[in-house]
Amino acid sequence: NSGSGVPGAARYRSSFEELLPDVFERLGRSWLGGGAEPSGRERDLGAARRVLGAWRTWGVYPSAFIGGLEALLLSPVPEP
């Protein structure tokens, strides 16, 4: 959780936070390009939204950051 007393947890979370925008952008582009079957895409989208919802509820990351990840996932910009 976001208030973990485990040594190094905050550093791990910060490192993970740096990678998340690229990950969500790539997932969104993959789905936009037809890289997944519609049923698989919906299942994966539901899983991603549950993770984002949990992070929002737990206060792991700022709400605006989570909203940005969701936007990258749902409204990806195609590669040039």
Tab-separated table of C-alpha atoms in Angstrom:
chain	number	residue	atom	x	y	z
A	1	ASN	CA	0.000	0.000	0.000
A	2	SER	CA	1.048	3.610	-0.321
A	3	GLY	CA	1.962	3.971	3.333
A	4	SER	CA	4.182	0.902	3.422
A	5	GLY	CA	6.888	0.931	6.064
A	6	VAL	CA	9.017	-1.431	3.999
A	7	PRO	CA	12.465	0.062	3.367
A	8	GLY	CA	12.832	1.199	-0.240
A	9	ALA	CA	9.103	0.982	-1.040
A	10	ALA	CA	8.824	4.680	-1.889
A	11	ARG	CA	11.841	4.468	-4.181
A	12	TYR	CA	10.391	1.438	-5.939
A	13	ARG	CA	7.057	3.242	-6.363
A	14	SER	CA	8.812	6.316	-7.811
A	15	SER	CA	10.788	4.210	-10.286
A	16	PHE	CA	7.632	2.391	-11.304
A	17	GLU	CA	5.812	5.719	-11.710
A	18	GLU	CA	8.421	6.865	-14.245
A	19	LEU	CA	7.749	3.831	-16.439
A	20	LEU	CA	3.951	3.794	-16.277
A	21	PRO	CA	3.156	6.471	-18.915
A	22	ASP	CA	5.162	4.613	-21.576
A	23	VAL	CA	3.570	1.302	-20.623
A	24	PHE	CA	0.023	2.663	-20.796
A	25	GLU	CA	0.752	4.490	-24.064
A	26	ARG	CA	2.067	1.267	-25.638
A	27	LEU	CA	-0.916	-0.721	-24.412
A	28	GLY	CA	-3.299	1.855	-25.847
A	29	ARG	CA	-1.487	1.881	-29.191
A	30	SER	CA	-1.491	-1.894	-29.299
A	31	TRP	CA	-5.232	-1.979	-28.782
A	32	LEU	CA	-5.795	0.854	-31.262
A	33	GLY	CA	-3.806	-1.012	-33.900
A	34	GLY	CA	-5.895	-4.126	-33.504
A	35	GLY	CA	-3.206	-5.948	-31.560
A	36	ALA	CA	-5.799	-7.716	-29.440
A	37	GLU	CA	-9.080	-9.505	-30.036
A	38	PRO	CA	-12.124	-7.456	-28.975
A	39	SER	CA	-13.015	-9.847	-26.134
A	40	GLY	CA	-9.417	-9.887	-24.907
A	41	ARG	CA	-9.176	-6.121	-25.163
A	42	GLU	CA	-12.287	-5.653	-23.035
A	43	ARG	CA	-11.005	-8.127	-20.446
A	44	ASP	CA	-7.597	-6.413	-20.345
A	45	LEU	CA	-9.178	-2.962	-20.216
A	46	GLY	CA	-11.305	-4.045	-17.264
A	47	ALA	CA	-8.210	-5.348	-15.464
A	48	ALA	CA	-6.294	-2.121	-16.135
A	49	ARG	CA	-9.210	-0.024	-14.879
A	50	ARG	CA	-9.424	-2.102	-11.684
A	51	VAL	CA	-5.716	-1.519	-11.051
A	52	LEU	CA	-6.088	2.211	-11.695
A	53	GLY	CA	-9.146	2.321	-9.421
A	54	ALA	CA	-7.253	0.570	-6.639
A	55	TRP	CA	-4.331	2.980	-6.974
A	56	ARG	CA	-6.755	5.904	-6.868
A	57	THR	CA	-8.568	4.531	-3.791
A	58	TRP	CA	-5.345	3.745	-1.958
A	59	GLY	CA	-3.759	7.088	-2.875
A	60	VAL	CA	-0.723	5.382	-4.374
A	61	TYR	CA	-0.356	8.033	-7.088
A	62	PRO	CA	-1.979	11.464	-7.533
A	63	SER	CA	-5.424	11.342	-9.112
A	64	ALA	CA	-4.310	13.531	-12.032
A	65	PHE	CA	-1.485	11.094	-12.800
A	66	ILE	CA	-3.887	8.152	-12.792
A	67	GLY	CA	-6.283	10.090	-15.036
A	68	GLY	CA	-3.419	10.671	-17.448
A	69	LEU	CA	-2.622	6.965	-17.531
A	70	GLU	CA	-6.262	6.204	-18.244
A	71	ALA	CA	-6.275	8.760	-21.076
A	72	LEU	CA	-3.165	7.181	-22.616
A	73	LEU	CA	-4.857	3.807	-22.457
A	74	LEU	CA	-8.251	4.826	-23.813
A	75	SER	CA	-7.329	7.571	-26.293
A	76	PRO	CA	-3.917	6.665	-27.631
A	77	VAL	CA	-2.220	8.710	-30.290
A	78	PRO	CA	-1.211	6.530	-33.254
A	79	GLU	CA	2.478	6.306	-34.026
A	80	PRO	CA	3.553	8.603	-36.873
